[in-house]
PDB file of C-alpha atoms in Angstrom:
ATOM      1  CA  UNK A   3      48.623  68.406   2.215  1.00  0.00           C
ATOM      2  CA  UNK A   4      49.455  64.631   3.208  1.00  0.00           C
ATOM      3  CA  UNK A   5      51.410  62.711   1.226  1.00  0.00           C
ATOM      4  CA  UNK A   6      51.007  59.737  -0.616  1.00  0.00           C
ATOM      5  CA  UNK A   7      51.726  56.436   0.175  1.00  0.00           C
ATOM      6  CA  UNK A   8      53.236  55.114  -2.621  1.00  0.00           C
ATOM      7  CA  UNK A   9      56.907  55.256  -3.605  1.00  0.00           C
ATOM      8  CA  UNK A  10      57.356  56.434  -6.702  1.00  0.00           C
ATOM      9  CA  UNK A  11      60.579  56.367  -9.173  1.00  0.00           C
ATOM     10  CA  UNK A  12      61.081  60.200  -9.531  1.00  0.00           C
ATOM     11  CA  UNK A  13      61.606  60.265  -5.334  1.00  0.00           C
ATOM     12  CA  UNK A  14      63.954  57.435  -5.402  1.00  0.00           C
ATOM     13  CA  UNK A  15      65.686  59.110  -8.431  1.00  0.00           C
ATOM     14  CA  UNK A  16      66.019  62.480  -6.483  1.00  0.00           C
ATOM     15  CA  UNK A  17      67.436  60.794  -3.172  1.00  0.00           C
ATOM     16  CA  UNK A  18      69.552  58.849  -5.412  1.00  0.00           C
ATOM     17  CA  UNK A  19      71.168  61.481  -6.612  1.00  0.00           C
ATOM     18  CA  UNK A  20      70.594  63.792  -4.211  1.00  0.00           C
ATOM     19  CA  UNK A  21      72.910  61.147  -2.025  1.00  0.00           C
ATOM     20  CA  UNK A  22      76.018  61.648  -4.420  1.00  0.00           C
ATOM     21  CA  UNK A  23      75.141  59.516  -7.523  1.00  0.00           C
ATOM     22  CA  UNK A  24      76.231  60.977 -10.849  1.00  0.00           C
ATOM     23  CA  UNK A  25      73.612  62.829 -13.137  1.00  0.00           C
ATOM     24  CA  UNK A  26      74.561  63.824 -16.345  1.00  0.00           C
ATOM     25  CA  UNK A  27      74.189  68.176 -16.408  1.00  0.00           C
ATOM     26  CA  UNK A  28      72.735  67.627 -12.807  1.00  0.00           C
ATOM     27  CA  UNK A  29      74.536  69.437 -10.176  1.00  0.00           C
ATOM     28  CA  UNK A  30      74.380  68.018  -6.837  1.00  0.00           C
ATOM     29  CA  UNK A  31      74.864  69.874  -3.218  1.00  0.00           C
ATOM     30  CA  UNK A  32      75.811  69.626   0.464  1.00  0.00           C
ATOM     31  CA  UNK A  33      74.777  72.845   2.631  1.00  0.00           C
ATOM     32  CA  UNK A  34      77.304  74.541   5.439  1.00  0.00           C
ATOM     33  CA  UNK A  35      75.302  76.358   8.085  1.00  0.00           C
ATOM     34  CA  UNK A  36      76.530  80.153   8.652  1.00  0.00           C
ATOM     35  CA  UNK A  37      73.660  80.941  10.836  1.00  0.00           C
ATOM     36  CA  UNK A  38      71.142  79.723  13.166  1.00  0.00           C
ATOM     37  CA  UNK A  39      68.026  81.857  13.781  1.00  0.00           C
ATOM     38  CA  UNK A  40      64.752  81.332  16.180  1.00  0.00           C
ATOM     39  CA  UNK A  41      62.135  80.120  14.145  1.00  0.00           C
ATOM     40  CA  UNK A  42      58.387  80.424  15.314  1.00  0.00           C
ATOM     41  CA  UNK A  43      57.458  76.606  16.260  1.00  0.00           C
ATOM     42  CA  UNK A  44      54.004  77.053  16.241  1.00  0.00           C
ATOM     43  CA  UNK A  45      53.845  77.660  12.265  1.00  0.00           C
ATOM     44  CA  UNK A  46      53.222  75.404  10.014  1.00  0.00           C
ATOM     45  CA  UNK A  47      55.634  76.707   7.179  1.00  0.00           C
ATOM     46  CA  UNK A  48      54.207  77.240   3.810  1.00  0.00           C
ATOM     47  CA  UNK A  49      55.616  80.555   2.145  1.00  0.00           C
ATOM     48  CA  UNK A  50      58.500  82.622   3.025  1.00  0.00           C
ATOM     49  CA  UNK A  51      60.379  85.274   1.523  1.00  0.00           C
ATOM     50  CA  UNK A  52      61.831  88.531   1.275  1.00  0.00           C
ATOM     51  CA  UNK A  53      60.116  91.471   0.437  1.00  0.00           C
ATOM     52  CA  UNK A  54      62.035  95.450   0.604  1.00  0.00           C
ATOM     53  CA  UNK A  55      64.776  92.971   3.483  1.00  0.00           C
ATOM     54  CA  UNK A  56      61.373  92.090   5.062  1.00  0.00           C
ATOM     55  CA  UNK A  57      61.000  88.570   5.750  1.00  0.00           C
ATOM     56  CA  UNK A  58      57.345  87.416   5.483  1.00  0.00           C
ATOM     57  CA  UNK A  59      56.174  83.742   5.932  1.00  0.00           C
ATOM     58  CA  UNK A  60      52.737  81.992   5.635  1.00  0.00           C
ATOM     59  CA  UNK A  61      51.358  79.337   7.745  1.00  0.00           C
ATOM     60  CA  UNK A  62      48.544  76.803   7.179  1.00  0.00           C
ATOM     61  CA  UNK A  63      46.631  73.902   8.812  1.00  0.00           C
ATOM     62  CA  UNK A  64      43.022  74.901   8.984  1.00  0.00           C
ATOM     63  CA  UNK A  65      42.164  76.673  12.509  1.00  0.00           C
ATOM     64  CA  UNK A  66      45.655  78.411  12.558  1.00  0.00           C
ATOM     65  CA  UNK A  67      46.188  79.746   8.911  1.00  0.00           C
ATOM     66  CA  UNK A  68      47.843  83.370   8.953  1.00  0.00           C
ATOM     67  CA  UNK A  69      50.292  85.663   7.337  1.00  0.00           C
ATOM     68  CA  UNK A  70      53.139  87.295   9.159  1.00  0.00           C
ATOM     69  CA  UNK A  71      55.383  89.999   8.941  1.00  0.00           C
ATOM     70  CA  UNK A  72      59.009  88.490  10.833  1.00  0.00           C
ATOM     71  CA  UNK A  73      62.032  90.307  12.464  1.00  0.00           C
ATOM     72  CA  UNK A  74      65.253  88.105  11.001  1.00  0.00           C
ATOM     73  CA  UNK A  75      66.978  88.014  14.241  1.00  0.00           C
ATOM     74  CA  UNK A  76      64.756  87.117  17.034  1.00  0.00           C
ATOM     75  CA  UNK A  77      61.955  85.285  14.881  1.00  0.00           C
ATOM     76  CA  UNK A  78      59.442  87.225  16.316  1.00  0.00           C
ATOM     77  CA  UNK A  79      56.088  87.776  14.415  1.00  0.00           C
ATOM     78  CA  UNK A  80      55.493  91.778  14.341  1.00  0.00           C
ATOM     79  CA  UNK A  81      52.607  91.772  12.520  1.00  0.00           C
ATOM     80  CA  UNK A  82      49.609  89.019  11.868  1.00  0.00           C
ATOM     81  CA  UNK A  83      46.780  88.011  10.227  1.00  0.00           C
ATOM     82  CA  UNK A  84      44.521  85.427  10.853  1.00  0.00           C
ATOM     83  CA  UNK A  85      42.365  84.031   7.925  1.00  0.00           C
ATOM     84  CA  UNK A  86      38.982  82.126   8.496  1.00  0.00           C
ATOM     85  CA  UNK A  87      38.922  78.812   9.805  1.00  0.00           C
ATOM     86  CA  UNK A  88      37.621  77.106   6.559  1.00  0.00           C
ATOM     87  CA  UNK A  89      40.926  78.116   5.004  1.00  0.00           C
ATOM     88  CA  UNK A  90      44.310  76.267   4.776  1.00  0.00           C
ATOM     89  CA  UNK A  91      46.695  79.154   3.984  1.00  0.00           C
ATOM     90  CA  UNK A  92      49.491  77.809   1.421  1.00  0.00           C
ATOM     91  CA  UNK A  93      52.224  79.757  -0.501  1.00  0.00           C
ATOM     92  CA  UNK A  94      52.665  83.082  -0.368  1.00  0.00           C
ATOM     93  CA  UNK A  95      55.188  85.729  -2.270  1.00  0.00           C
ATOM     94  CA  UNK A  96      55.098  89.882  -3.334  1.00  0.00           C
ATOM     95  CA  UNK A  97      55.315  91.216  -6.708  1.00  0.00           C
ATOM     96  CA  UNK A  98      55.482  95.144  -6.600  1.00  0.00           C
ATOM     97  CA  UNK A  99      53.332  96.837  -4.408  1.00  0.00           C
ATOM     98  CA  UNK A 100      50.584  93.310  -3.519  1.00  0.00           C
ATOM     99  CA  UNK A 101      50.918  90.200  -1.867  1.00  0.00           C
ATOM    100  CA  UNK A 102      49.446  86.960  -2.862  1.00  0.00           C
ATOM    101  CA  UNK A 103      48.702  84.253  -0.759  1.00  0.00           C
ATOM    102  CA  UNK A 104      46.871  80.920  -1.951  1.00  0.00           C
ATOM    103  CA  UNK A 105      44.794  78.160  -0.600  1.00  0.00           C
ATOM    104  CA  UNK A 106      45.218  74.666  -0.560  1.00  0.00           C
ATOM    105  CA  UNK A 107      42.050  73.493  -1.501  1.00  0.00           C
ATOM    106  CA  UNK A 108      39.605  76.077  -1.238  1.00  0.00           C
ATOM    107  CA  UNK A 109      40.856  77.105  -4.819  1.00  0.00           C
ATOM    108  CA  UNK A 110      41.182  80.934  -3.834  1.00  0.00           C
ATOM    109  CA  UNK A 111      44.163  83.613  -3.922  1.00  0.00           C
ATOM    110  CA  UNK A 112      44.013  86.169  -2.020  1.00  0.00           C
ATOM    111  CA  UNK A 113      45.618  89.707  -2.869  1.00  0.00           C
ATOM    112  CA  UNK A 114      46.446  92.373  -0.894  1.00  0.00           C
ATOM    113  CA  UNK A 115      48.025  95.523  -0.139  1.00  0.00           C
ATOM    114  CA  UNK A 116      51.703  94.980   1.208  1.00  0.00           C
ATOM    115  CA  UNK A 117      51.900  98.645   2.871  1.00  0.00           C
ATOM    116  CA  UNK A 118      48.439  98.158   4.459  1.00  0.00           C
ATOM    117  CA  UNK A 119      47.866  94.450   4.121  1.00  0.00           C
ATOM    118  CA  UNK A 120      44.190  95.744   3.257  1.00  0.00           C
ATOM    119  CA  UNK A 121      42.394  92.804   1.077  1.00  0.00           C
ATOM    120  CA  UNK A 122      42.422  93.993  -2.915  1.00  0.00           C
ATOM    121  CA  UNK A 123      40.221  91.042  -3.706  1.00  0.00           C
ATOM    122  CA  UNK A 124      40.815  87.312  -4.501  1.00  0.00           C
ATOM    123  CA  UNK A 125      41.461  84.844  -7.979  1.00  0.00           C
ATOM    124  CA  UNK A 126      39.804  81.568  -8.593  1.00  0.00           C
ATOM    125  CA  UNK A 127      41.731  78.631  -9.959  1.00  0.00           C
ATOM    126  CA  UNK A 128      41.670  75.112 -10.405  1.00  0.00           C
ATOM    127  CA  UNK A 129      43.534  72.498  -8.385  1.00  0.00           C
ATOM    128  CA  UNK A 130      45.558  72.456  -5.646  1.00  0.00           C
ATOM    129  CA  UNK A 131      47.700  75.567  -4.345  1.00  0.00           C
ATOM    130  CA  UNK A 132      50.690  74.652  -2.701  1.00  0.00           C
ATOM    131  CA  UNK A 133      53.734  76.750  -3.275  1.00  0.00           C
ATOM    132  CA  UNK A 134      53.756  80.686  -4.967  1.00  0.00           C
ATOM    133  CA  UNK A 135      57.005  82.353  -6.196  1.00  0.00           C
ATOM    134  CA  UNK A 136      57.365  85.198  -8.667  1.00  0.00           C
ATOM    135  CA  UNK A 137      60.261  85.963 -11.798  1.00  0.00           C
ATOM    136  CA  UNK A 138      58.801  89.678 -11.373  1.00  0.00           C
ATOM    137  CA  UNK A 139      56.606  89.679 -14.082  1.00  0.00           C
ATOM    138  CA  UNK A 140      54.717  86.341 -13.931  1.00  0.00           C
ATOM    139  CA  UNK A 141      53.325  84.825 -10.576  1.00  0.00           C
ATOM    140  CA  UNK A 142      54.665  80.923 -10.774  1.00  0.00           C
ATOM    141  CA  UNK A 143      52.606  78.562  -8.825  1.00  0.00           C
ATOM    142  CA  UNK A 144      53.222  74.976  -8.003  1.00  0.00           C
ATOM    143  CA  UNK A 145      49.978  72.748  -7.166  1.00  0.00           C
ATOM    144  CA  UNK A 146      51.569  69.649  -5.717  1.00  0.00           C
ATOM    145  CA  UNK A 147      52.098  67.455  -9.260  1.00  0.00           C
ATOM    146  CA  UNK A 148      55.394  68.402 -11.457  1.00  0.00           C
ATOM    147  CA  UNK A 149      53.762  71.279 -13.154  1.00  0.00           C
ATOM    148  CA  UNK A 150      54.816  74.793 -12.512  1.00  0.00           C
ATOM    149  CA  UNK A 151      51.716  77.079 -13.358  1.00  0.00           C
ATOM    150  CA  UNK A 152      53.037  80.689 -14.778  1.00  0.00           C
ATOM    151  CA  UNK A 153      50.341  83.412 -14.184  1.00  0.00           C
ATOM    152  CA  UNK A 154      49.019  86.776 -15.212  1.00  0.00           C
ATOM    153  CA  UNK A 155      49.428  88.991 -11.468  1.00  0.00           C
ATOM    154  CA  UNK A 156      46.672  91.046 -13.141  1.00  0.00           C
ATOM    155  CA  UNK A 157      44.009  88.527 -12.902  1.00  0.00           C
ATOM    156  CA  UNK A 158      45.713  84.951 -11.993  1.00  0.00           C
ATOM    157  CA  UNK A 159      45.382  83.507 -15.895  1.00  0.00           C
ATOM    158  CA  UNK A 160      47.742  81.073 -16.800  1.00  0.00           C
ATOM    159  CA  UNK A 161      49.982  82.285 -18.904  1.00  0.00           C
ATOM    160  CA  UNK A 162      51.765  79.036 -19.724  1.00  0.00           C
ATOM    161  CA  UNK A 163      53.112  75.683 -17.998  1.00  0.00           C
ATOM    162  CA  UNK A 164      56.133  73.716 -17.513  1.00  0.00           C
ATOM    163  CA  UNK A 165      56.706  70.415 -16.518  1.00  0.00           C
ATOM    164  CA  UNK A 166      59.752  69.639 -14.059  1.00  0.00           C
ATOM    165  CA  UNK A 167      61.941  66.748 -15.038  1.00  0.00           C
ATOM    166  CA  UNK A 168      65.262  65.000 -13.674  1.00  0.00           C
ATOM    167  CA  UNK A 169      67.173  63.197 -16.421  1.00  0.00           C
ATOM    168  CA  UNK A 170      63.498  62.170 -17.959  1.00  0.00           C
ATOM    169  CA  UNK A 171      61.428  61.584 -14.913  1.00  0.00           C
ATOM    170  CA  UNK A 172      58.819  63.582 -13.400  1.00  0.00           C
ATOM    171  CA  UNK A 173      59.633  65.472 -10.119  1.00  0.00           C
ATOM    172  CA  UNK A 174      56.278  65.554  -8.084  1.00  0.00           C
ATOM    173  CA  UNK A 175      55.190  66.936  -5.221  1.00  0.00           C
ATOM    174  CA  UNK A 176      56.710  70.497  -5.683  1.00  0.00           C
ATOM    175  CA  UNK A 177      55.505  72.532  -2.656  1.00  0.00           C
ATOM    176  CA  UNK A 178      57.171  75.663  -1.624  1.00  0.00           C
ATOM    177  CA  UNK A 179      58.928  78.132  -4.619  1.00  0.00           C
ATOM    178  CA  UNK A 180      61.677  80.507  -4.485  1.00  0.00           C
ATOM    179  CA  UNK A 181      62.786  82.300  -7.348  1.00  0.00           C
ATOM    180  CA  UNK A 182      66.878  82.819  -7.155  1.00  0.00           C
ATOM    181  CA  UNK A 183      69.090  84.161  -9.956  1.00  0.00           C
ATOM    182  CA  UNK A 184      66.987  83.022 -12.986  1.00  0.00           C
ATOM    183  CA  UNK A 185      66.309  79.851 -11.200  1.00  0.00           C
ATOM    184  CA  UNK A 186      62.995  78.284  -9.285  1.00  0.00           C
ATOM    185  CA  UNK A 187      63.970  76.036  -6.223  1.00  0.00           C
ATOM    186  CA  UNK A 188      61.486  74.249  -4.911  1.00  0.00           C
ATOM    187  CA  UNK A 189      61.187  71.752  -1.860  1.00  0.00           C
ATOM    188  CA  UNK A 190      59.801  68.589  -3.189  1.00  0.00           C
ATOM    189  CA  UNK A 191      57.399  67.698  -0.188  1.00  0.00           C
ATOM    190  CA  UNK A 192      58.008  64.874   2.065  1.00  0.00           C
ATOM    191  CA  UNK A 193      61.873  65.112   1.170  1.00  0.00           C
ATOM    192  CA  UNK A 194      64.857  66.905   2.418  1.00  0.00           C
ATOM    193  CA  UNK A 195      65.959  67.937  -1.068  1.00  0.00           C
ATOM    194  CA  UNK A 196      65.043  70.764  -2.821  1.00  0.00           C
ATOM    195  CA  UNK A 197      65.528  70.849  -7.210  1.00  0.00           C
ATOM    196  CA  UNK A 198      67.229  74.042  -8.476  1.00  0.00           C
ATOM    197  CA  UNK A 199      64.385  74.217 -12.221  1.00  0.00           C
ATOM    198  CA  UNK A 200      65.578  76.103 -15.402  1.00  0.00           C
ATOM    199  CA  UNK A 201      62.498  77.774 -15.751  1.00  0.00           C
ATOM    200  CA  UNK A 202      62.715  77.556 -19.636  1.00  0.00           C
ATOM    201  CA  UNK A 203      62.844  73.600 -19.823  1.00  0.00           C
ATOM    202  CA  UNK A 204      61.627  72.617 -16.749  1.00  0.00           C
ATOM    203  CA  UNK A 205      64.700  70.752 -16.132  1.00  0.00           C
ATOM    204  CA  UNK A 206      66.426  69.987 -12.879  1.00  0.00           C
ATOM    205  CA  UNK A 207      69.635  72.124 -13.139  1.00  0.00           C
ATOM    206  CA  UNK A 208      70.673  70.577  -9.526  1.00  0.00           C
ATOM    207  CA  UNK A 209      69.728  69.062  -6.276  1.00  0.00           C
ATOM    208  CA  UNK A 210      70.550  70.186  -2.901  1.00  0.00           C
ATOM    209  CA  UNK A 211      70.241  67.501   0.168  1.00  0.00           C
ATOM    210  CA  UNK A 212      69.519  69.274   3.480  1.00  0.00           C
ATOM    211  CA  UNK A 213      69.072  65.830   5.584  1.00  0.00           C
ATOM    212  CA  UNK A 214      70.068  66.945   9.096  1.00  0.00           C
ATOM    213  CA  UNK A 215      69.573  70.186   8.585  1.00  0.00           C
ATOM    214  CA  UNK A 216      67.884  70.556  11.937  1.00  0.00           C
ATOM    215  CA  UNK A 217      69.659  68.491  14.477  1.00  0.00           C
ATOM    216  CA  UNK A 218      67.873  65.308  15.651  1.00  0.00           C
ATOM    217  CA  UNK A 219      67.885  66.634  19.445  1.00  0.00           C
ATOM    218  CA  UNK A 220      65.980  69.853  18.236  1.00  0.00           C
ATOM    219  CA  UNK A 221      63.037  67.358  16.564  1.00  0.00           C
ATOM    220  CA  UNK A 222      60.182  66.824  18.614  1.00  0.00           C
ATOM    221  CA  UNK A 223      56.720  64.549  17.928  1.00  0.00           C
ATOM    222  CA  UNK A 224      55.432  67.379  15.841  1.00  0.00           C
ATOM    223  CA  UNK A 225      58.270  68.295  13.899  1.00  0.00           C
ATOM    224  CA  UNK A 226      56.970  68.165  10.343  1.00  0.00           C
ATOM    225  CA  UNK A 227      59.130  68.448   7.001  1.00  0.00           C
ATOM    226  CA  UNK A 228      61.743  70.738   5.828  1.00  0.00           C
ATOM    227  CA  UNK A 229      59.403  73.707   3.650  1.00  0.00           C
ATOM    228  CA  UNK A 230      60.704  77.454   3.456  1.00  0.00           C
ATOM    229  CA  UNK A 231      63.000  79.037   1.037  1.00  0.00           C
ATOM    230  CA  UNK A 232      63.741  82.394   1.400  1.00  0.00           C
ATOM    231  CA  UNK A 233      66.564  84.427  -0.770  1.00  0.00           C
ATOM    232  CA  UNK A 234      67.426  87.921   0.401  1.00  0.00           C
ATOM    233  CA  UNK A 235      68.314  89.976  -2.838  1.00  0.00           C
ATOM    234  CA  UNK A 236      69.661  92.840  -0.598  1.00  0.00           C
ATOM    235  CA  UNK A 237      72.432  90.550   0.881  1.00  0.00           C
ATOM    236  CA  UNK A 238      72.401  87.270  -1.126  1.00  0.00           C
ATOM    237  CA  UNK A 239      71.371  85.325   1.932  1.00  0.00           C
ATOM    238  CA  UNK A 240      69.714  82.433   1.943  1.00  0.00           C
ATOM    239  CA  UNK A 241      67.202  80.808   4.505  1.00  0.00           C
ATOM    240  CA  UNK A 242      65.416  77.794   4.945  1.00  0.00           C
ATOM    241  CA  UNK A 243      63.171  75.723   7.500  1.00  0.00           C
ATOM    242  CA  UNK A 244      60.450  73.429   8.256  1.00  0.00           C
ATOM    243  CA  UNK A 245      57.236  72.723   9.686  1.00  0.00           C
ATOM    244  CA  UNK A 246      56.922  73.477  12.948  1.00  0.00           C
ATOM    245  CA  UNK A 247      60.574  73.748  12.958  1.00  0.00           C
ATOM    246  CA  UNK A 248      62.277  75.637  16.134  1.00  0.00           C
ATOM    247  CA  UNK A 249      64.869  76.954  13.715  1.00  0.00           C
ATOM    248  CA  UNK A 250      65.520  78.721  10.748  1.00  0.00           C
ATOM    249  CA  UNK A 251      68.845  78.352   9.057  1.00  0.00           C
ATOM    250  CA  UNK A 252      71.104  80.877   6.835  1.00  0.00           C
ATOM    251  CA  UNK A 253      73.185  78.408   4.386  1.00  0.00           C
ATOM    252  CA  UNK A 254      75.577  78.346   1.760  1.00  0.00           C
ATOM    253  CA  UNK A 255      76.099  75.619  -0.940  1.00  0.00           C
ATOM    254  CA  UNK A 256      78.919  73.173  -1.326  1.00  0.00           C
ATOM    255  CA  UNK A 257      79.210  71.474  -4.657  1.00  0.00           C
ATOM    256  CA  UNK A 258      80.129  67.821  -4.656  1.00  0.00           C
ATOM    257  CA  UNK A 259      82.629  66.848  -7.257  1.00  0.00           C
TER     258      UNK A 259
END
């Protein structure tokens, strides 16, 4: 996905207060780093997450789309698949024994097997697929606007919507979902924020600014923007990178007062 040129209020509202300005009911966060892990540069980030202390990521761009099985520590890929050039692999997440991953605009979702990775078969939708995230009984999808799609696993009906607001205003361009402690966070694309959503309301519960995350000396010409959230339920960790990022980084939060 590319994003728009125009500058719109909800972006300047999220930076705003993303940058320390008050919010009434809106948390806002810093980040401390308590880890730095390899991260594969060559993928362009769209899903990752934690599946049985696996960690699995999706990667798109069409040419080089494909799903891979990690190890944490080195950021080695120990298992891959490559999908067909005509698709641009997007999000990607598990819900019991399947995984999901969509496309961005090839309007497909393919499911399959997470012991085997065997293909189970694929969903049609409408729109966009950018970022995929489950509560453990509904699949929730995000297709680039400031709707979150909730969805049948069984066959990929939506079940119902919600739209994501911050004190009023329309948060768009929600890419990649993770689903944490009754909450969805989701990067909002082209920023280095990511919106902690009550996934009742729809409401922005808090923002978290990442900006230099990854140190300016570790950017090169085809660096990209921060995408990946992965929580590990086993040990409460909490990851996050980029696009064609060289690094993937275990944080904690730090509330500003």
């Amino acid at each position: 996905m590319k994003m728009p040129g125009n500058i719109l209020l909800s972006a300047i509202l999220l930076v705003s207060i993303a940058c320390g300005c008050s919010a009434q009911g809106v948390k806002t966060y810093g980040f401390k780093v308590e880890e730095s892990l390899p991260h594969d540069v060559s993928a362009y980030t769209q899903g990752l997450f934690f599946h049985d202390g696996v960690l699995y990521e999706s990667a798109g761009q069409y040419g080089e789309s494909n799903f891979r099985q990690l190890d944490l520590r080195s950021g080695k890929v120990t298992r891959r698949m490559n999908f067909e050039g005509r698709y641009f692999a997007e999000g990607a997440c598990a819900l019991g024994d399947r995984f999901y991953v969509l496309t961005w605009q090839e309007h497909e979702c393919f499911v399959y097997d997470i012991a085997t990775w065997n293909k189970l078969g694929s969903f049609r939708y409408t729109g966009e697929g950018w970022g995929l995230t489950t509560d453990g009984k509904y699949l929730i999808m995000s297709d680039g606007t400031s709707t979150l799609t909730f969805r049948d696993p069984a066959s990929f009906a939506p079940v119902k919507k919600v739209e994501v607001t911050l004190r009023g205003q329309r948060v768009l361009y929600l890419n990649e979902l993770e689903y944490i402690k009754g909450e969805i966070w989701a990067n909002v694309y082209g920023t280095d924020q990511i919106v902690r959503i009550d996934p009742a309301s729809g409401e922005v519960r808090g923002v978290i600014n990442l900006r230099g995350l990854l140190p300016a000396q570790q950017r090169k010409p085809r660096t990209d923007v921060l995408n990946g959230i992965a929580w590990d339920p086993k040990t409460g960790g909490i990851y996050v990178t980029g696009k064609y990022w060289p690094k993937m980084f275990r944080i904690t939060l730090i509330e500003k007062k």
